[in-house]
mmCIF file of C-alpha atoms in Angstrom:
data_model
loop_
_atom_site.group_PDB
_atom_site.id
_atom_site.type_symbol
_atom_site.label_atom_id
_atom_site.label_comp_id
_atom_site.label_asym_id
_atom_site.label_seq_id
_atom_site.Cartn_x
_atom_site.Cartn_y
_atom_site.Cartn_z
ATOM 1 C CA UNK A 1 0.000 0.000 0.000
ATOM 2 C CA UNK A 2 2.530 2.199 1.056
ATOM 3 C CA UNK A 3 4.306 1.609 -2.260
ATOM 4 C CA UNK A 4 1.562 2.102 -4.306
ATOM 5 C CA UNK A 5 0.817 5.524 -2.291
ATOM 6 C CA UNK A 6 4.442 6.365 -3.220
ATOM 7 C CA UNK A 7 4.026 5.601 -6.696
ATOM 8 C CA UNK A 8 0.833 7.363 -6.520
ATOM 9 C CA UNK A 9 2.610 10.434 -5.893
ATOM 10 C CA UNK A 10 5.806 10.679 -7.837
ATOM 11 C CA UNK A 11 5.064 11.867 -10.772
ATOM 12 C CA UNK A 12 4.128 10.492 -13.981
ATOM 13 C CA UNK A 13 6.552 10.860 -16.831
ATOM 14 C CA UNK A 14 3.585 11.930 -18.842
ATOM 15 C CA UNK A 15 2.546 15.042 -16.248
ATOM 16 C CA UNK A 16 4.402 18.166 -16.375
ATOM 17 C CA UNK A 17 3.538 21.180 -13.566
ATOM 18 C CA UNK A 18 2.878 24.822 -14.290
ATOM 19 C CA UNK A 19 6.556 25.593 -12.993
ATOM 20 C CA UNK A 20 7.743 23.456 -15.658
ATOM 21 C CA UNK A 21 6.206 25.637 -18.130
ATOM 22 C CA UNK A 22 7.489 28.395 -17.313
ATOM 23 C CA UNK A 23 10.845 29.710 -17.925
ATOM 24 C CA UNK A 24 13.499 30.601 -15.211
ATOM 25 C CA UNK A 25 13.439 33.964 -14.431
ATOM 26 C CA UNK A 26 16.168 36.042 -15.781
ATOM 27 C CA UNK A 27 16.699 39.851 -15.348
ATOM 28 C CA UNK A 28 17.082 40.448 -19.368
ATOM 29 C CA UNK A 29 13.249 39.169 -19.924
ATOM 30 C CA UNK A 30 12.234 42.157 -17.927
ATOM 31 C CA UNK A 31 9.444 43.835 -20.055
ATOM 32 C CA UNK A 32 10.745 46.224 -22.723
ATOM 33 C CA UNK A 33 8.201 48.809 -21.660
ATOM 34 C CA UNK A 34 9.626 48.866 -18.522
ATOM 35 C CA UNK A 35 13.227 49.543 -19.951
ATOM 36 C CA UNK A 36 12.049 52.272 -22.458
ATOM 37 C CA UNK A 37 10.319 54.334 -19.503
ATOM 38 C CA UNK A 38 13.332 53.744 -17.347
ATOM 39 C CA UNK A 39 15.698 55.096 -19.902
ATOM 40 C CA UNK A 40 13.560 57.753 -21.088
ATOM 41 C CA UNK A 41 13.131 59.218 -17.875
ATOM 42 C CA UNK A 42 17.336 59.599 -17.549
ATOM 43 C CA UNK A 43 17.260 60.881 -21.121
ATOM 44 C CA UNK A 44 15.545 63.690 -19.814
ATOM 45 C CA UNK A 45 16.965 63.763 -16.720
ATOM 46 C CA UNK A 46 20.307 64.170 -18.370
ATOM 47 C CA UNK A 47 18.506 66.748 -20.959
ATOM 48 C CA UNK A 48 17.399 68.876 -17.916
ATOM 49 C CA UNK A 49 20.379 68.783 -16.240
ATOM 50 C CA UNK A 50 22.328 69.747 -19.495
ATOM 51 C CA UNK A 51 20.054 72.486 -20.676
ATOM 52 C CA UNK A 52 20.107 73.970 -16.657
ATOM 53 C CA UNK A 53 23.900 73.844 -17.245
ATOM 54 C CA UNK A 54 24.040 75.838 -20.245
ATOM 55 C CA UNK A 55 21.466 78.247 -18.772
ATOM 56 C CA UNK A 56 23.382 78.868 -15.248
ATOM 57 C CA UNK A 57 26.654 79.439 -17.759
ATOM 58 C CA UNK A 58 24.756 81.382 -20.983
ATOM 59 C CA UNK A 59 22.963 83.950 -17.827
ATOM 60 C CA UNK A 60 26.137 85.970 -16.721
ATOM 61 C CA UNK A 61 27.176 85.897 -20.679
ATOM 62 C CA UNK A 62 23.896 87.275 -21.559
ATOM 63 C CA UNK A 63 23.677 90.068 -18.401
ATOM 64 C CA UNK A 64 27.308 91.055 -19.661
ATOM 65 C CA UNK A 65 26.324 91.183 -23.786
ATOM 66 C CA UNK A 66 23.326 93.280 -22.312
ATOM 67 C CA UNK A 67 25.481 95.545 -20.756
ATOM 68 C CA UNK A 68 27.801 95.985 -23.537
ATOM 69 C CA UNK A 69 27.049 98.755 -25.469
ATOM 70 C CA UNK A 70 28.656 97.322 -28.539
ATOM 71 C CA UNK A 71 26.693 94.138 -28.678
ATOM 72 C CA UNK A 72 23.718 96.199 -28.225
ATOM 73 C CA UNK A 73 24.268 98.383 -31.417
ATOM 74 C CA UNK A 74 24.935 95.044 -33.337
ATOM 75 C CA UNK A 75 21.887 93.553 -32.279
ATOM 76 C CA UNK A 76 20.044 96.286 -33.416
ATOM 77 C CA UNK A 77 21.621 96.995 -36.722
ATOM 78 C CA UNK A 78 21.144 93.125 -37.022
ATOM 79 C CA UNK A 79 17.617 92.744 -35.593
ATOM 80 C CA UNK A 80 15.803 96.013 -36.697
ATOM 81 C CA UNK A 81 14.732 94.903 -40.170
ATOM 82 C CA UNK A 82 12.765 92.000 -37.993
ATOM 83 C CA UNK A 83 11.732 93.705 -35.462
ATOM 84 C CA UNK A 84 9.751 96.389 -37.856
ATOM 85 C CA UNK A 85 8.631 93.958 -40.060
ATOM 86 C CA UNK A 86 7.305 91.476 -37.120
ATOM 87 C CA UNK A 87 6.035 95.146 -35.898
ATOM 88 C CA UNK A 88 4.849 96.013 -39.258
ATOM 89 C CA UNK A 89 3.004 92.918 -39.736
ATOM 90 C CA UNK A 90 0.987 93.251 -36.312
ATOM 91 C CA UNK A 91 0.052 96.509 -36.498
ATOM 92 C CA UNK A 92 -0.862 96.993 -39.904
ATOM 93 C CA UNK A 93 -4.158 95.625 -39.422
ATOM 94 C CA UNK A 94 -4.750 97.799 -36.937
ATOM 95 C CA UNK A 95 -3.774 100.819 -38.511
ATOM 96 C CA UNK A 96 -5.904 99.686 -41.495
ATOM 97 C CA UNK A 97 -8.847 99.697 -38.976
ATOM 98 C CA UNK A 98 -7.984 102.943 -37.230
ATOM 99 C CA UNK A 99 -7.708 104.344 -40.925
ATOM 100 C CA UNK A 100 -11.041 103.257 -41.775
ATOM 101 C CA UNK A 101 -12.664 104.703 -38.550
ATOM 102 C CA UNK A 102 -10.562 107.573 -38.806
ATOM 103 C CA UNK A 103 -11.841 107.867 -42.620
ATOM 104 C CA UNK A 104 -15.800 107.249 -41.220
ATOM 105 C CA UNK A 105 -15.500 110.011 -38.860
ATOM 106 C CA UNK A 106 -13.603 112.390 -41.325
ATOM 107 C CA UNK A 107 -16.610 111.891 -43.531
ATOM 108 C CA UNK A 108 -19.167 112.037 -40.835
ATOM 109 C CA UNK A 109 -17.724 115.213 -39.501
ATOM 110 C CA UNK A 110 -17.383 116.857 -43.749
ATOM 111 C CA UNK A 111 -20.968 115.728 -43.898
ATOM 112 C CA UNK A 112 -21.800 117.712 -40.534
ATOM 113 C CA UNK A 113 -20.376 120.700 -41.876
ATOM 114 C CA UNK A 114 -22.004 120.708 -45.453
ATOM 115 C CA UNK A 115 -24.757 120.273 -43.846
ATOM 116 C CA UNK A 116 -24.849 123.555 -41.496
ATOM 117 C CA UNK A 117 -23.296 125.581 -44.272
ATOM 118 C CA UNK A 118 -26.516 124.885 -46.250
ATOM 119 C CA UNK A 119 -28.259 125.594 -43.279
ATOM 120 C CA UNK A 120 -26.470 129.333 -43.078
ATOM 121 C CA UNK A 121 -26.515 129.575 -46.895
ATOM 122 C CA UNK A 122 -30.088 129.078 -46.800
ATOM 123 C CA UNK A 123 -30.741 131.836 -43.677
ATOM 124 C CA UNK A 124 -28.675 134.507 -45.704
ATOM 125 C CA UNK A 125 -30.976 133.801 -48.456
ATOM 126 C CA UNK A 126 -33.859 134.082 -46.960
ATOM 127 C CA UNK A 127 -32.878 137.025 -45.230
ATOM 128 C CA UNK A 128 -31.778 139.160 -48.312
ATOM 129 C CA UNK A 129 -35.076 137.607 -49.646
ATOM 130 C CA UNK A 130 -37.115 139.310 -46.433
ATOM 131 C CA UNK A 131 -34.659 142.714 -46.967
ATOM 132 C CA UNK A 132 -35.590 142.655 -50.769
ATOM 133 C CA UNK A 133 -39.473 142.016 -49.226
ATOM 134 C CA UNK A 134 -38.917 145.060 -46.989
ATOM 135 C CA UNK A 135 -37.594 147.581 -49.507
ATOM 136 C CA UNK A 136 -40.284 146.851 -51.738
ATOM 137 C CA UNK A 137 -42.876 147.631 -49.644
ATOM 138 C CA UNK A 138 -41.016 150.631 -48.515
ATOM 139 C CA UNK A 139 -40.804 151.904 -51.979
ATOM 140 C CA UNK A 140 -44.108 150.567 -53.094
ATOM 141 C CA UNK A 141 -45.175 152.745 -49.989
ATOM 142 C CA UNK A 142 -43.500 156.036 -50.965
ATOM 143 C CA UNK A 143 -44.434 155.404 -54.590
ATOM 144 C CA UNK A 144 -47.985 155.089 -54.052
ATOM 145 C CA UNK A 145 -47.773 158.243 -51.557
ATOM 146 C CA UNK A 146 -45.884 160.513 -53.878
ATOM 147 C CA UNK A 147 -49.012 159.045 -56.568
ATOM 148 C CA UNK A 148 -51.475 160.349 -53.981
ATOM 149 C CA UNK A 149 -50.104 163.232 -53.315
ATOM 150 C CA UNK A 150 -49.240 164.151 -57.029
ATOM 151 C CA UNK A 151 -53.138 163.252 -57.695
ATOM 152 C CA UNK A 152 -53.811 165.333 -54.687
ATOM 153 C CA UNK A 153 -51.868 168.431 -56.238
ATOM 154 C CA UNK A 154 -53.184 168.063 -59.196
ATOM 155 C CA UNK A 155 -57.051 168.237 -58.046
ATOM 156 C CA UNK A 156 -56.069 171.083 -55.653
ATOM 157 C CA UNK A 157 -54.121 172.820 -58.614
ATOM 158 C CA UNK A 158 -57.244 172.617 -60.913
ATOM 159 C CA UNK A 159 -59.747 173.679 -58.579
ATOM 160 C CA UNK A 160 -57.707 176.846 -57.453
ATOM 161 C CA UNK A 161 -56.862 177.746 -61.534
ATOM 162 C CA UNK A 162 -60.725 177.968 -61.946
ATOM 163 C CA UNK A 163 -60.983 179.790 -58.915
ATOM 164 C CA UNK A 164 -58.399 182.489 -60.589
ATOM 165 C CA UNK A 165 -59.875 182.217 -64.176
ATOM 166 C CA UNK A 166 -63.287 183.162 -62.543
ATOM 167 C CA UNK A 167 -61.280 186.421 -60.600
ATOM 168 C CA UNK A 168 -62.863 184.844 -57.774
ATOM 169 C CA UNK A 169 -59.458 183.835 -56.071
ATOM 170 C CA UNK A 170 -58.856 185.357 -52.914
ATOM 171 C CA UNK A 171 -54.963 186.337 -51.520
ATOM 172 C CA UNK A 172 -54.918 182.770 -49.119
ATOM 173 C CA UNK A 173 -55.865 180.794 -52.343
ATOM 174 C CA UNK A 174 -53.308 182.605 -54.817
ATOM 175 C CA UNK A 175 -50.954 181.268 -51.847
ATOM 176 C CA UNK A 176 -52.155 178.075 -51.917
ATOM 177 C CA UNK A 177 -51.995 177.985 -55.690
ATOM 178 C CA UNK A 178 -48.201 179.039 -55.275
ATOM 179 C CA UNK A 179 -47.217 176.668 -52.863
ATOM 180 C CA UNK A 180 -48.815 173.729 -55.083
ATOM 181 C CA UNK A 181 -47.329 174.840 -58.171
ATOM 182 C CA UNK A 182 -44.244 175.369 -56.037
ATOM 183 C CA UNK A 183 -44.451 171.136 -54.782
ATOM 184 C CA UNK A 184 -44.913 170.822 -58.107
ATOM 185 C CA UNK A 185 -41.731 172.262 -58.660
ATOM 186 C CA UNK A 186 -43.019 174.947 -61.636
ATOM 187 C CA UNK A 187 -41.196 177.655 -60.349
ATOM 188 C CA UNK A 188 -42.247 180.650 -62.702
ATOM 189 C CA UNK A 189 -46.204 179.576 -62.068
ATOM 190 C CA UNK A 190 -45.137 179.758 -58.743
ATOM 191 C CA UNK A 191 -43.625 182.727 -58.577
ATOM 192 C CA UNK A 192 -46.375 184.150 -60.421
ATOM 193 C CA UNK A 193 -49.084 183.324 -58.317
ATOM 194 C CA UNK A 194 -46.927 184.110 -55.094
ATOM 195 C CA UNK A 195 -46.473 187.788 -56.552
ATOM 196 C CA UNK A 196 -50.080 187.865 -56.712
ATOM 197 C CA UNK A 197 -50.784 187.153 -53.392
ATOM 198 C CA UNK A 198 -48.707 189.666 -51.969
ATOM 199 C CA UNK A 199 -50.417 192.363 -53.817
ATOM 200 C CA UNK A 200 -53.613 191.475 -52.779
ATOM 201 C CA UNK A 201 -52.827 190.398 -49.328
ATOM 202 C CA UNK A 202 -54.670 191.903 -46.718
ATOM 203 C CA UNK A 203 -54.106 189.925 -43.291
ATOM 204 C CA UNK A 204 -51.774 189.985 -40.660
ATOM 205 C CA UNK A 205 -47.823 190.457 -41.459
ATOM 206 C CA UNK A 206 -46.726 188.067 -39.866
ATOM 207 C CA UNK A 207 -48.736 185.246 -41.973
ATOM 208 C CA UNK A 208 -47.459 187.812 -45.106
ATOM 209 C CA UNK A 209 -43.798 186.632 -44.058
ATOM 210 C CA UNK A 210 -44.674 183.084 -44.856
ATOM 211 C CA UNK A 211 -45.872 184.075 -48.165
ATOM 212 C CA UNK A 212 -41.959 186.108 -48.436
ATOM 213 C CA UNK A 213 -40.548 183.055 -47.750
ATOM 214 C CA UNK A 214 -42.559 180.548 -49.928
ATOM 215 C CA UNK A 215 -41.249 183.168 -52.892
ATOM 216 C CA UNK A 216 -37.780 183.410 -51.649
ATOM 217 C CA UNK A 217 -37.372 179.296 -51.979
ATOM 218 C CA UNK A 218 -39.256 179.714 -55.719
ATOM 219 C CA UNK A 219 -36.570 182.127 -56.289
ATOM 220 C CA UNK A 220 -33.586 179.821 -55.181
ATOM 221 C CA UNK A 221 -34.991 176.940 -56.654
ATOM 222 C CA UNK A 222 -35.114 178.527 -60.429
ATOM 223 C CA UNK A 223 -31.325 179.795 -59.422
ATOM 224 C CA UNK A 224 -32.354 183.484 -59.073
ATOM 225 C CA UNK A 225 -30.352 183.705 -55.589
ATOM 226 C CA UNK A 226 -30.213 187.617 -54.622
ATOM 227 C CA UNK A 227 -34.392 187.745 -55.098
ATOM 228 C CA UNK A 228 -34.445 184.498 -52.878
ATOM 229 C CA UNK A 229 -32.565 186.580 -50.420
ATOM 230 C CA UNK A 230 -34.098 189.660 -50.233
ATOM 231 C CA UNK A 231 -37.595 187.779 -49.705
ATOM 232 C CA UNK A 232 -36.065 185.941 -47.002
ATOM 233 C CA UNK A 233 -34.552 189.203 -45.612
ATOM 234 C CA UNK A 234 -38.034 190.529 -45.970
ATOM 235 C CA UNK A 235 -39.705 187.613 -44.020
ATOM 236 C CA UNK A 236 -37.694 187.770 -41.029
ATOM 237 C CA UNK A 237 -37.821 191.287 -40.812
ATOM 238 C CA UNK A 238 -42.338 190.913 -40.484
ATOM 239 C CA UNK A 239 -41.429 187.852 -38.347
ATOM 240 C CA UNK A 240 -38.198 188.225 -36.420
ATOM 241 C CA UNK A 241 -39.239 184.444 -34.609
ATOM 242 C CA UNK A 242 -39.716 183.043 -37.687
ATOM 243 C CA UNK A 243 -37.153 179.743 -37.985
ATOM 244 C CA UNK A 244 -37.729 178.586 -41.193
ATOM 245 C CA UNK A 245 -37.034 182.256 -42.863
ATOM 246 C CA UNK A 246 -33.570 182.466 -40.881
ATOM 247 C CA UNK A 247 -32.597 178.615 -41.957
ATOM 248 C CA UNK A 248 -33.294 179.466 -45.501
ATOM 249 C CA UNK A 249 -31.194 183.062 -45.413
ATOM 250 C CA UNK A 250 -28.255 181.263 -43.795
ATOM 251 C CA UNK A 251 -28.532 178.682 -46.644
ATOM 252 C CA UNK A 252 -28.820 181.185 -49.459
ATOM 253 C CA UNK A 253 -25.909 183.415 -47.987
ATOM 254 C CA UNK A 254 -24.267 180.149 -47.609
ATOM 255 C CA UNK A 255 -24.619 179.075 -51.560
ATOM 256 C CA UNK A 256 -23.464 182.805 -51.978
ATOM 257 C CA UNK A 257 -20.222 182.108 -50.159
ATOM 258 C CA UNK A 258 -20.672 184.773 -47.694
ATOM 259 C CA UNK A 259 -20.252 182.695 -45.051
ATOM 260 C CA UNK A 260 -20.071 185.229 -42.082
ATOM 261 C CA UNK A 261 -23.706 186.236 -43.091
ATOM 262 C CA UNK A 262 -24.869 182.629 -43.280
ATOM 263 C CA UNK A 263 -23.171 182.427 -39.478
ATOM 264 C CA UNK A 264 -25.067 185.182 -38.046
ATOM 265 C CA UNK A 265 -28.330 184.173 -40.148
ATOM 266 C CA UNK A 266 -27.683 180.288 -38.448
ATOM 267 C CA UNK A 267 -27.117 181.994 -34.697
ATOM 268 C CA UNK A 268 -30.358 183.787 -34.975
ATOM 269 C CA UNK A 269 -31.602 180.783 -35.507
ATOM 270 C CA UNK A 270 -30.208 179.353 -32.229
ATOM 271 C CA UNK A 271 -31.444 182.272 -30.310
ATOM 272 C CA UNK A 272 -35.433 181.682 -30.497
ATOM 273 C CA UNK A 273 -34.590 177.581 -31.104
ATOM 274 C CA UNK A 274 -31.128 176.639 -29.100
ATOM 275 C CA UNK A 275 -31.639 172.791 -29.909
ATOM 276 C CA UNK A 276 -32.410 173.300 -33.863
ATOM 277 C CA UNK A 277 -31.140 170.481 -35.236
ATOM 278 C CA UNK A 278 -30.007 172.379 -38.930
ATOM 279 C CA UNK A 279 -28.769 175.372 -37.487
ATOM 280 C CA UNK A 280 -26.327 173.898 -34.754
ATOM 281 C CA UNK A 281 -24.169 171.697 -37.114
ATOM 282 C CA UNK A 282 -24.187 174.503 -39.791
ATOM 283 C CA UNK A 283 -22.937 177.349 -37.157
ATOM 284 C CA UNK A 284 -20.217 175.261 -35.884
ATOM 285 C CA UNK A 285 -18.881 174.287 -39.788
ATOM 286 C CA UNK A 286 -19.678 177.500 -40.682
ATOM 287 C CA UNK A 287 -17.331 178.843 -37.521
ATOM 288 C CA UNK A 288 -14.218 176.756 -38.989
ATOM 289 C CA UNK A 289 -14.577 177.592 -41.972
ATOM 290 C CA UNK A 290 -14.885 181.600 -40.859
ATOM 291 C CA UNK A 291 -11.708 181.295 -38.554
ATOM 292 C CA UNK A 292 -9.731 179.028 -41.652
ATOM 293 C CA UNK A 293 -10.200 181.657 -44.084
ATOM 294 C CA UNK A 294 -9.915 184.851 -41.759
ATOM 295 C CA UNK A 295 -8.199 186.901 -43.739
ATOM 296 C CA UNK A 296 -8.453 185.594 -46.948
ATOM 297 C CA UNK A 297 -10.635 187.714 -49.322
ATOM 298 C CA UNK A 298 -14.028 185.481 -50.978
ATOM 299 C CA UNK A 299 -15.643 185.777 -53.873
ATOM 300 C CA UNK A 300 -18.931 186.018 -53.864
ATOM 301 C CA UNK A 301 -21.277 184.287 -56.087
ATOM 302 C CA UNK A 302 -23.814 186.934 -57.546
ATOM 303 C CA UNK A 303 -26.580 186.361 -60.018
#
C-alpha cells in the first residue's frame, strides 16, 4: 500500500507542472516597456540637467552682452529689419482699422459741416429775400404816396386855376396855388401866383412873411439867388421868430459864399430855437470855416 501511495505520488513521466512551463526567471526578460520608460526618464533627466547647465553658464554671458554697449548696437543693426517687419506685420491691421474709422468720422464730420453751411446759406438767403421784401414795400409805400399826393396836387391845382380864371381867387388861395405849383416844382407859375398874393394880401404880417418866404425858396430853386434873399430878408424882418425864414437866409448866404452872413443868419436861428437840429451843425462848420479863411478875401457868387 505504502508503495503504491508512493508511486501514486511521484510523478508520472507523462505530467508536467505549471513551474515546468514556465521559464526561469532572468533579469534580461524584464518587459521592454519597462526599460524604455526607465531610460527615457534619464534621457531627460540628463537633458534637464544639461540644458540647466548651459542656462546657469549662458545667464552671466547674456547680463554682460546686455550691458555691452557694442553688442547692443549690433543687435540692433542686425535685428531692426525684424523687429519692424514682425512690428509692421501686427500693427498693420490695426492701422488699417484705425484708418477706416478715422476715414468714417472724417466723412461724418465733412458731412456735418455741409450740412450747417446749407443751413447758413439758406438763412442769408432768406434774409436778403425778407430785406428785398422790406424795400419793396417801402418803396411801393412812398411810390404810391408821392401818386397820392401828385393826384392830390393836381385836383387842388385845378380847382384853385378855376378859382383864378373866374377872378374869384382870394390872396390865401393865390398862396395856396403858389405853394402847389411850387411842390410841383413849376417855379415861374409859382412865382407868379406868389407875386399875386402879396399884392392882394390883406391879413396879418406876420402870416405875409410866410408868403416872403414861400417866394424866396421859388426864387432859389429857379437859381435866381439875390431875389431868394431879399424875400427871405423881408420875411424875417415881419417875423423876427420866424425859424424857417432864418434857416433858408443862412442857406442862401451860404450858396453865396458869404459865409459870415450865413453864421449870423444860423445863430439867430439858435437864439429863439437853441436845440435846432439844422442850425447847430451849420454854425459850428460855418465857424471853422470863418476862422480858416480869416483873412483871406471870398468871392462872392452873384446872379
Amino acid at each position: 500500500m505504502a508503495d503504491r501511495a508512493l508511486l501514486s505520488l511521484s510523478p508520472s513521466p507523462s505530467f508536467t507542472s505549471i513551474s515546468d512551463r514556465i521559464p526561469p526567471f532572468h533579469p534580461s526578460i524584464l518587459s521592454r516597456s519597462t526599460i524604455l520608460k526607465t531610460r527615457l526618464r534619464r534621457t531627460i533627466r540628463q537633458i534637464c540637467q544639461s540644458e540647466l547647465t548651459a542656462e546657469s553658464r549662458s545667464l552671466p554671458r547674456l547680463k554682460e552682452s546686455l550691458e555691452n554697449p557694442f553688442i547692443i548696437k549690433k543687435i540692433l543693426k542686425v535685428k531692426e529689419p525684424s523687429v519692424w517687419i514682425s512690428a509692421l506685420s501686427v500693427g498693420l491691421p490695426s492701422w488699417l482699422a484705425c484708418a477706416q474709422v478715422a476715414v468714417a468720422s472724417e466723412t461724418t464730420r465733412i458731412n456735418a459741416v455741409y450740412e450747417i453751411g446749407e443751413l447758413f446759406e439758406l438763412g442769408i438767403q432768406l434774409s436778403y429775400l425778407l430785406l428785398l421784401l422790406a424795400l419793396l414795400g417801402v418803396g411801393s409805400f412812398f411810390v404810391i404816396r408821392q401818386v397820392l399826393v401828385r393826384r392830390e396836387l393836381d385836383l387842388s391845382a385845378k380847382e384853385l386855376q378855376e378859382q383864378v380864371r373866374s377872378g374869384d381867387a382870394s390872396a390865401t388861395e393865390l398862396f395856396e396855388l403858389g405853394a402847389v405849383m411850387l411842390r410841383r416844382k413849376v417855379y415861374p407859375a409859382a412865382t407868379k401866383y406868389l407875386l399875386q398874393a402879396i399884392e392882394k394880401w390883406d391879413g396879418d404880417d406876420q402870416d405875409l412873411a410866410q408868403v416872403y418866404n414861400a417866394l424866396g425858396v421859388s426864387y432859389v430853386r429857379d437859381g435866381k439867388l439875390e431875389k431868394g434873399i431879399t424875400q427871405f430878408e423881408t420875411a424875417v424882418k415881419l417875423q423876427p421868430g420866424y425859424v424857417t425864414a432864418w434857416n433858408n437866409l443862412g442857406d442862401a448866404y451860404e450858396k453865396k459864399k458869404d459865409l459870415k452872413s450865413a453864421l449870423k443868419a444860423f445863430e439867430e436861428v439858435l437864439l429863439f430855437d437853441p436845440n435846432n437840429k439844422v442850425a447847430r451843425p451849420r454854425r459850428d462848420t460855418l465857424k471853422e470855416r470863418v476862422t480858416m479863411y480869416k483873412g483871406v478875401p471870398v468871392k462872392s457868387k452873384e446872379r
